[in-house]
Amino acid sequence: MNLSDQAESESPKTVSVIVQDGKEFKTHRHVLSEASHFFEKLLTSNMKENNEGVIRLEYFTESLMKDVLEFIHTGNVCISTGGNAAELIAAADYLCLSKLKSFAGKFIEQTMSSSNCVSTYFMAEKFYHSELLDSARKFILSNFARVAQTKNFPRLPSHEVEQLVSSDDVVINSEEDVFKAIIKWTIHKKSERSKEFCNLFRHVRLTLLSRDFLLNDVVTNEIVTGSEECLGSATHALAWMDRAAYGDLSRSFPPRKALEKCVIAICRKHEPLENPLFYLPKKGDIFRLQGMAKTDCVPEHVFSCRGKLFFISKEIDKSQYYDPDFNCWHAAPWTKTDSEINWLHWRVMGRPVRRKVVVVQNEICFIEEDLDEVSSCLWKFNLDTNSTSCTKDWLETTRICAVTVGKYIYVIGGARDINIIAQCSKFDAAENKWEKLANLNMARFDALGVGTQEKIYVAGGWLDFDECTNTCEVYYEFTDEWHSMGRLTVFRPFGNMVLIDNSLYALGGALHEFFGNVWSIEGYDHEKDEWIEKERTLFVENITQYKASSFTYLKNGSIKLKRYKVLFQQ
């Protein structure tokens, strides 16, 4: 049924809508009134339009008005081009037709490109289309390197450019893209924007630029040299590059996520450290890190901290770390001081002691568990001050699962004498305060664990001293509750659990009966709530247990890797 058939021209229930060139449309009053507050106000008050039954929209073309009325009557309309969609958004904004505005906005979202996303941003802002505005921002963020090269990019306001270049999520090919973008934006209106350049320049992660680019393109740029603050920051970054390869200096900012590669770092436990392995679980690729000199480090633990990969030796004063930015190895920072941490292994010689190592913000924490005394102490080494502190009698439980999130150490399960416990708590490492949490559903010790801001995952471990398990639980921080989740495919005491790109993996461990090694790697499917064993399993001759940690490094950095071909078997 067409629009003219839907309206009775002589009925007082109808109204005429007159557009450009005097073209007239007749439609029902109540249909227009129900569609928007704009028409409702005109047709339910003592206004001229209501009294005469005529609404004049002379800025609307015939085709545009036909599309608007089509949508009002049917909830649908054929949109052929981006220009057509833009006209409908403008009309919908004027006529207070929120559903039509959203409908047309979805068409533009689907056809967004590097060349039109900036104009889309301005259109969405002009017509208060919050959904489309958010989509335009996300598109620019996800395609920043290409968008920054378009002629429309310099039209963006300074606060939007700042939001983009300050984000960890901005997608670029290298940090140079950010510098080039703010230079282009500034030059577009140089006399007006030179003062704003310095504020944008603060967000360029200068230590992630190449040294050649800093020397040839940054410190020589006239806009940079025109600001004492900007030039000082650039020269300081150059000085950092010259010193960092020989010291323990960390970058001021982490790399953008688009420039990082996330892997699982693997090393043998209880054997002299050799070039560790990097495993990419999504591709199933394995690489061996090259260029490591012979060392006395016999690793018991591996973890990443401040972009470096630490290997904690059984003799703790022989611990080392790897710096991927300069592809070099260093002795752990506490070994260069008179820190009491260096003597931990001498204090406990001849006694059954377990050590766990976790990172809490700027501190590396050593949890020393005395299995005879059923107690543990906490040693903390501050990376900023190179200072050591100790909390004795920290916990009257051993064989715990320790997970860190933010400033907290989550202590999950464990053993106390011959009792397996389900108690959980979290320790505020900054304030030295404890907080009790809900108990596990199943008491366990030596479990695997890893955490996010919202959840703590725990898997495997022992239910008794002669019974291991493959059960798993997840803790919800918001509700303080533990819930069961899918079981591991194999039993895993003493294993590793890691998060890579928000994906959960479990690997390693030892079987109880023979203390043989668990070589499989399995990933968790959140939608199916099940663990899926990888197509291939980890297999390296002569390895006893191994330790693993998530590790992130620069894709185009100095790191040297060699594909390792004999790691897996079907």
XYZ file of C-alpha atoms in Angstrom:
570
model
C 0.000 0.000 0.000
C 1.502 3.406 -0.962
C 1.409 6.506 1.154
C -1.470 8.115 -0.713
C -3.613 5.036 -0.127
C -2.941 5.180 3.592
C -4.435 8.650 3.977
C -7.981 9.792 3.235
C -7.502 13.224 1.686
C -10.761 14.714 2.877
C -10.637 13.290 6.404
C -9.838 15.573 9.348
C -7.637 12.690 10.538
C -5.128 13.469 7.798
C -2.582 16.245 7.408
C -0.694 17.643 4.396
C 3.087 17.889 4.386
C 4.364 20.362 1.791
C 8.030 20.302 0.728
C 10.200 21.914 -1.981
C 8.478 22.874 -5.259
C 5.105 22.641 -3.542
C 5.027 18.856 -3.578
C 2.346 17.648 -1.160
C 2.173 14.435 0.882
C -0.958 13.415 2.818
C -0.710 11.144 5.821
C -2.444 10.361 9.104
C -2.078 12.814 11.957
C -1.763 10.135 14.630
C 0.989 8.319 12.704
C 3.126 11.473 12.614
C 2.324 12.376 16.247
C 3.313 8.921 17.481
C 6.514 8.985 15.424
C 8.099 12.069 16.987
C 7.678 14.861 19.523
C 8.208 17.353 16.692
C 4.987 16.351 14.930
C 3.158 15.737 18.199
C 3.737 19.319 19.299
C 2.606 20.724 15.956
C -0.534 18.601 15.720
C -1.800 18.552 19.323
C -1.587 22.260 20.170
C -3.267 25.503 19.107
C -0.661 26.085 16.424
C -1.215 27.083 12.801
C -0.185 23.656 11.496
C -2.800 21.933 13.659
C -5.576 24.347 12.806
C -4.913 24.337 9.061
C -3.831 20.700 8.784
C -0.750 21.728 6.816
C 2.918 21.304 7.752
C 5.449 23.126 5.597
C 8.945 21.625 5.395
C 10.218 23.558 2.412
C 13.869 22.681 3.006
C 13.054 19.002 2.392
C 13.224 17.610 -1.123
C 10.476 15.383 -2.459
C 12.669 12.288 -2.441
C 13.906 12.926 1.093
C 10.401 13.434 2.455
C 9.234 10.285 0.713
C 11.995 8.306 2.440
C 11.160 9.850 5.823
C 7.464 9.004 5.516
C 8.320 5.527 4.257
C 10.325 4.879 7.424
C 7.637 6.356 9.673
C 5.015 4.027 8.199
C 7.059 0.849 7.761
C 10.123 1.115 10.000
C 12.343 0.582 6.974
C 13.708 2.509 3.997
C 16.138 1.780 1.188
C 19.384 3.751 1.573
C 21.487 3.786 -1.573
C 24.454 6.035 -0.766
C 26.312 7.635 2.108
C 24.961 11.006 0.987
C 21.432 9.649 1.188
C 22.126 8.363 4.716
C 23.585 11.738 5.760
C 20.464 13.545 4.512
C 18.268 11.161 6.490
C 20.312 11.745 9.662
C 19.939 15.522 9.260
C 16.214 15.166 8.630
C 15.789 12.753 11.537
C 17.593 15.140 13.859
C 15.348 18.041 12.803
C 12.164 15.992 13.096
C 13.188 14.196 16.336
C 13.028 10.762 14.688
C 15.560 8.882 16.828
C 14.886 5.486 15.244
C 15.481 6.813 11.737
C 18.670 8.531 12.903
C 19.954 5.247 14.321
C 18.884 3.319 11.198
C 20.736 5.672 8.824
C 23.740 5.771 11.158
C 24.171 2.002 10.892
C 24.420 2.302 7.104
C 27.206 4.870 7.456
C 29.021 2.692 9.996
C 29.066 -0.163 7.480
C 30.492 2.051 4.734
C 33.008 3.961 6.851
C 36.504 4.312 5.399
C 39.738 6.182 5.986
C 38.612 8.888 3.585
C 35.189 9.581 5.126
C 35.586 8.786 8.827
C 36.617 12.333 9.794
C 33.680 13.907 7.936
C 31.479 11.274 9.597
C 32.841 12.366 12.964
C 31.818 15.986 12.320
C 28.386 15.000 11.005
C 27.737 12.808 14.048
C 28.852 15.602 16.362
C 26.676 18.189 14.566
C 23.534 16.083 14.756
C 24.157 14.665 18.246
C 24.435 11.084 16.992
C 26.327 9.547 19.930
C 26.444 6.001 18.527
C 27.850 7.134 15.186
C 30.279 9.505 16.897
C 31.604 6.640 19.003
C 31.941 4.445 15.909
C 33.845 7.173 14.053
C 36.258 7.566 16.969
C 36.840 3.816 17.155
C 37.426 3.624 13.416
C 39.977 6.457 13.492
C 41.703 4.837 16.472
C 41.841 1.440 14.724
C 43.076 2.918 11.422
C 45.104 5.835 12.736
C 48.170 5.356 10.512
C 46.055 5.571 7.336
C 43.613 8.209 8.552
C 46.454 10.518 9.605
C 47.605 10.644 5.979
C 44.250 11.901 4.668
C 43.509 15.550 3.912
C 40.686 15.637 6.468
C 42.734 14.522 9.470
C 43.994 18.058 10.334
C 40.358 19.157 10.678
C 40.011 17.212 13.927
C 39.947 19.351 17.086
C 42.952 19.243 19.407
C 41.149 17.364 22.185
C 40.284 14.534 19.778
C 43.843 14.341 18.454
C 45.142 14.251 22.013
C 42.742 11.468 22.943
C 43.972 9.455 19.949
C 47.729 9.910 20.405
C 47.550 9.270 24.162
C 45.776 5.916 23.771
C 47.460 2.534 24.235
C 44.983 1.161 21.687
C 45.806 3.442 18.747
C 46.765 1.264 15.773
C 50.032 2.362 14.162
C 52.910 0.775 12.287
C 55.502 2.458 14.484
C 55.671 5.271 17.036
C 56.953 7.479 14.195
C 53.365 7.547 12.870
C 52.244 9.457 15.975
C 54.971 12.090 15.635
C 54.281 12.597 11.934
C 50.547 12.930 12.608
C 50.873 15.711 15.189
C 53.362 17.553 12.956
C 50.894 17.411 10.061
C 48.042 18.539 12.308
C 50.089 21.462 13.652
C 51.349 22.667 10.264
C 47.764 22.829 8.941
C 47.261 25.976 11.027
C 50.738 26.566 12.319
C 50.256 30.062 13.732
C 47.266 28.930 15.795
C 48.394 25.456 16.760
C 52.065 25.828 17.657
C 51.087 26.478 21.263
C 49.071 23.231 21.352
C 51.873 21.173 19.812
C 53.794 20.852 23.066
C 50.789 19.285 24.791
C 50.431 16.715 21.984
C 54.175 16.073 21.868
C 54.064 14.858 25.480
C 52.129 11.821 24.271
C 54.761 10.726 21.767
C 56.545 7.781 23.381
C 59.977 9.027 22.442
C 61.971 6.049 23.708
C 60.023 3.875 21.256
C 61.231 5.893 18.277
C 64.324 4.681 16.486
C 67.511 6.489 17.415
C 68.029 7.564 13.797
C 64.521 9.026 13.617
C 65.079 10.951 16.850
C 68.344 12.391 15.543
C 67.303 13.131 11.986
C 63.600 13.960 12.205
C 62.717 14.994 15.747
C 65.515 17.068 17.289
C 65.996 18.870 13.950
C 62.304 19.724 13.442
C 61.716 23.481 13.717
C 58.487 23.053 15.691
C 60.294 20.855 18.224
C 63.321 23.163 18.453
C 60.945 26.081 18.967
C 59.938 24.637 22.330
C 62.530 24.240 25.061
C 60.361 21.612 26.775
C 59.915 19.507 23.612
C 63.581 19.659 22.659
C 64.558 18.743 26.208
C 62.290 15.689 26.141
C 63.784 14.545 22.838
C 67.394 14.904 23.989
C 66.535 13.132 27.239
C 65.139 10.210 25.187
C 68.416 10.054 23.258
C 70.351 9.965 26.513
C 68.086 7.179 27.776
C 68.845 5.088 24.699
C 72.565 5.525 25.261
C 72.348 4.465 28.908
C 69.577 1.860 28.929
C 71.570 -0.819 27.149
C 74.018 -0.849 30.051
C 71.714 -0.448 33.018
C 68.354 -1.258 34.554
C 66.442 1.687 33.113
C 62.819 1.104 32.151
C 60.834 2.986 29.550
C 58.664 5.857 30.754
C 55.733 4.415 28.803
C 54.867 0.943 27.562
C 54.550 0.316 23.811
C 51.205 0.721 22.075
C 49.355 -2.583 21.943
C 49.535 -2.660 18.133
C 53.345 -2.675 18.343
C 53.540 -5.575 20.783
C 53.748 -9.312 20.337
C 52.512 -11.543 23.148
C 54.094 -14.960 23.648
C 54.461 -17.656 26.289
C 58.073 -17.733 27.464
C 59.235 -21.220 28.478
C 62.392 -22.345 30.276
C 63.606 -25.584 31.855
C 63.373 -25.792 35.594
C 66.267 -26.999 37.775
C 68.698 -27.000 34.827
C 71.217 -24.343 33.749
C 69.422 -21.628 31.796
C 69.726 -21.914 28.038
C 68.153 -19.759 25.366
C 64.461 -19.807 26.393
C 61.618 -20.674 24.056
C 58.856 -18.330 22.890
C 55.562 -19.996 22.003
C 52.776 -18.307 20.011
C 49.686 -20.343 20.948
C 47.304 -19.010 18.293
C 49.646 -19.920 15.442
C 51.326 -22.855 17.136
C 54.753 -21.398 16.286
C 57.775 -21.812 18.527
C 61.002 -19.821 18.518
C 64.233 -19.997 20.470
C 65.792 -16.784 21.739
C 69.305 -16.369 20.369
C 72.577 -14.982 21.671
C 72.565 -15.956 25.333
C 75.968 -16.410 26.954
C 76.700 -19.323 29.304
C 75.330 -18.667 32.780
C 75.220 -20.182 36.281
C 71.528 -19.319 36.574
C 69.403 -22.400 37.314
C 65.861 -21.029 37.027
C 63.031 -21.944 39.336
C 60.732 -19.148 38.206
C 60.186 -16.962 35.157
C 58.041 -13.830 34.930
C 57.833 -10.570 33.004
C 58.130 -7.155 34.613
C 58.463 -3.714 33.013
C 58.980 -5.184 29.589
C 61.817 -7.465 30.740
C 61.879 -11.220 31.279
C 63.223 -12.336 34.673
C 64.683 -15.753 35.493
C 64.921 -16.398 39.228
C 67.689 -18.845 40.019
C 67.700 -21.450 42.744
C 70.712 -19.532 44.065
C 68.919 -16.248 44.009
C 72.011 -14.065 43.636
C 72.571 -15.662 40.202
C 69.207 -14.534 38.822
C 69.136 -12.775 35.462
C 66.808 -10.840 33.193
C 66.509 -10.378 29.454
C 65.964 -6.943 27.895
C 64.296 -7.362 24.476
C 64.733 -3.701 23.531
C 68.495 -4.157 23.304
C 68.611 -7.963 22.958
C 70.895 -8.264 25.964
C 71.119 -10.028 29.334
C 71.796 -8.507 32.745
C 72.184 -9.714 36.302
C 68.997 -9.118 38.310
C 69.067 -5.713 40.039
C 69.200 -7.094 43.594
C 72.431 -8.938 42.751
C 74.132 -5.563 42.305
C 73.303 -4.439 45.832
C 73.852 -5.787 49.330
C 70.198 -6.829 49.438
C 69.368 -9.544 51.963
C 67.441 -11.281 49.169
C 70.764 -12.520 47.789
C 71.200 -14.668 50.907
C 67.763 -16.268 51.027
C 68.904 -19.633 49.677
C 71.689 -19.849 52.304
C 69.268 -19.305 55.187
C 67.113 -22.260 54.216
C 69.725 -24.814 53.212
C 68.845 -28.280 54.516
C 65.223 -27.307 55.218
C 62.146 -28.078 53.097
C 61.335 -24.660 51.643
C 59.191 -23.626 48.704
C 59.615 -20.283 46.933
C 57.043 -18.381 44.945
C 57.849 -15.153 43.104
C 55.233 -12.607 42.020
C 55.260 -9.011 40.801
C 53.217 -6.337 42.561
C 53.470 -3.019 40.710
C 57.055 -1.763 41.283
C 58.068 -4.599 43.623
C 59.235 -8.155 43.070
C 57.899 -10.282 45.915
C 59.540 -13.492 47.133
C 57.258 -15.751 49.179
C 59.417 -18.191 51.170
C 57.367 -21.102 52.515
C 58.847 -23.175 55.359
C 57.122 -26.549 55.084
C 58.360 -27.741 58.521
C 57.231 -24.643 60.400
C 54.101 -24.281 58.193
C 54.689 -20.583 57.792
C 55.960 -18.170 55.201
C 57.654 -14.797 55.047
C 57.368 -12.156 52.348
C 60.440 -10.405 50.957
C 59.905 -7.392 48.706
C 62.493 -5.802 46.424
C 61.565 -2.315 45.220
C 62.770 -1.749 41.652
C 62.619 2.054 41.964
C 64.639 2.386 45.168
C 66.650 -0.880 45.049
C 65.573 -1.432 48.634
C 64.463 -4.583 50.461
C 61.780 -5.144 53.094
C 60.611 -8.287 54.850
C 57.404 -9.371 56.573
C 58.126 -12.381 58.779
C 55.368 -14.807 59.739
C 53.440 -13.427 56.770
C 51.165 -16.428 56.460
C 50.527 -19.610 58.452
C 49.825 -21.589 55.314
C 52.059 -23.190 52.692
C 51.648 -24.580 49.159
C 49.381 -21.656 48.282
C 48.381 -20.430 44.851
C 49.533 -16.786 44.646
C 48.005 -14.462 42.027
C 48.681 -10.739 41.707
C 46.353 -8.045 40.385
C 47.232 -4.384 40.862
C 48.547 -3.852 44.399
C 47.094 -7.099 45.731
C 48.450 -10.601 46.238
C 45.586 -13.098 46.183
C 46.335 -16.117 48.384
C 44.219 -19.085 47.327
C 43.924 -22.406 49.151
C 47.014 -24.182 50.460
C 47.939 -26.628 53.204
C 48.215 -26.222 56.969
C 49.874 -29.202 58.648
C 47.956 -32.154 57.183
C 44.841 -30.104 56.403
C 43.967 -28.936 52.897
C 42.241 -25.566 53.120
C 39.755 -23.655 51.000
C 40.333 -20.254 52.610
C 41.207 -17.330 50.351
C 42.347 -13.789 51.096
C 44.063 -10.870 49.458
C 47.011 -8.890 50.768
C 47.396 -5.187 50.088
C 51.151 -4.995 49.467
C 51.165 -1.202 49.725
C 49.282 -0.968 53.019
C 50.322 -4.381 54.453
C 46.691 -5.264 55.142
C 44.752 -8.512 54.746
C 41.173 -8.965 53.563
C 39.259 -12.231 53.749
C 37.550 -13.539 50.620
C 34.994 -16.252 49.957
C 36.245 -19.835 50.267
C 36.969 -22.043 47.272
C 34.287 -24.582 46.407
C 36.964 -27.288 46.599
C 39.908 -27.079 49.002
C 43.187 -27.526 47.100
C 46.890 -26.723 47.187
C 49.640 -26.125 44.591
C 47.013 -24.974 42.103
C 47.586 -22.980 38.925
C 46.275 -19.424 38.887
C 46.120 -16.134 37.012
C 44.029 -12.992 37.392
C 42.435 -9.987 35.710
C 40.869 -6.883 37.255
C 37.492 -8.634 37.494
C 38.283 -12.336 37.834
C 40.732 -14.813 39.343
C 41.108 -18.194 37.626
C 42.311 -21.270 39.527
C 42.844 -24.747 38.105
C 44.291 -28.134 38.996
C 46.472 -28.736 42.035
C 45.977 -31.322 44.752
C 42.809 -32.205 46.665
C 44.833 -34.350 49.063
C 48.445 -35.425 49.396
C 47.772 -38.403 47.134
C 45.032 -37.025 44.860
C 45.476 -34.400 42.173
C 42.628 -32.744 40.257
C 41.660 -31.150 36.961
C 38.776 -29.097 38.373
C 38.713 -25.311 37.853
C 37.081 -22.336 39.536
C 36.702 -18.629 38.777
C 36.403 -15.891 41.407
C 34.273 -12.813 40.696
C 35.682 -9.783 42.465
C 32.433 -7.808 42.289
C 30.301 -10.427 44.043
C 33.021 -12.150 46.134
C 31.944 -15.552 44.838
C 33.659 -18.622 43.406
C 31.999 -20.519 40.558
C 32.945 -23.807 38.959
C 34.111 -23.811 35.343
C 35.077 -26.438 32.763
C 37.669 -29.039 33.774
C 41.191 -29.236 32.399
C 41.763 -32.042 29.899
C 44.532 -33.438 32.134
C 45.488 -33.256 35.821
C 47.968 -30.449 36.439
C 49.720 -29.920 39.742
C 52.794 -27.647 39.617
C 51.737 -26.271 36.218
C 51.444 -22.830 34.694
C 48.449 -20.717 33.785
C 48.878 -17.616 31.607
C 46.803 -14.991 29.829
C 47.760 -14.068 26.260
C 45.616 -11.472 24.445
C 42.770 -12.175 26.893
C 42.960 -15.911 26.128
C 43.560 -18.369 28.958
C 46.125 -21.184 28.652
C 47.299 -23.970 30.957
C 50.536 -25.842 30.358
C 53.185 -27.886 32.118
C 52.895 -29.615 35.448
C 53.701 -33.059 36.807
C 51.635 -36.225 37.109
C 51.318 -37.516 40.640
C 51.931 -41.251 40.163
C 55.258 -41.083 38.329
C 56.056 -37.387 38.574
C 56.256 -37.508 34.804
C 55.838 -34.279 32.895
C 52.655 -32.928 31.359
C 53.572 -31.682 27.892
C 50.191 -30.656 26.565
C 49.050 -27.076 26.193
C 45.351 -26.358 26.451
C 43.278 -23.237 25.909
C 39.974 -22.255 27.500
C 36.900 -21.602 25.344
C 34.800 -19.095 27.310
C 31.665 -19.590 25.209
C 31.687 -23.383 25.490
C 33.097 -23.374 29.047
C 35.601 -26.064 28.173
C 39.332 -26.564 27.874
C 40.591 -27.672 24.483
C 43.923 -29.416 24.131
C 46.094 -27.895 21.441
C 46.512 -29.887 18.244
C 50.140 -30.517 19.090
C 51.751 -31.142 22.462
C 54.948 -29.814 23.917
C 57.734 -32.371 23.783
C 61.394 -31.713 24.454
C 63.791 -34.506 25.339
C 65.507 -34.394 28.708
C 63.341 -31.596 30.087
C 62.034 -32.181 33.573
C 59.497 -29.597 34.710
C 59.403 -26.268 32.921
C 58.196 -22.835 33.926
C 56.238 -20.462 31.734
C 55.115 -16.854 31.744
C 53.328 -14.473 29.432
C 55.757 -12.005 27.855
C 55.250 -8.987 25.620
C 57.894 -7.374 23.446
C 58.171 -4.945 20.521
C 57.432 -6.562 17.160
C 60.122 -4.587 15.375
C 62.619 -4.440 18.222
C 66.148 -5.805 18.534
C 65.096 -9.278 19.675
C 66.606 -12.173 17.701
C 64.618 -15.382 17.357
C 65.106 -18.627 15.470
C 62.257 -20.962 14.574
C 62.391 -24.136 16.635
C 61.187 -27.119 14.630
C 61.350 -30.130 16.929
C 59.313 -28.902 19.841
C 55.983 -30.560 19.111
C 54.678 -34.033 18.489
C 51.195 -35.061 17.439
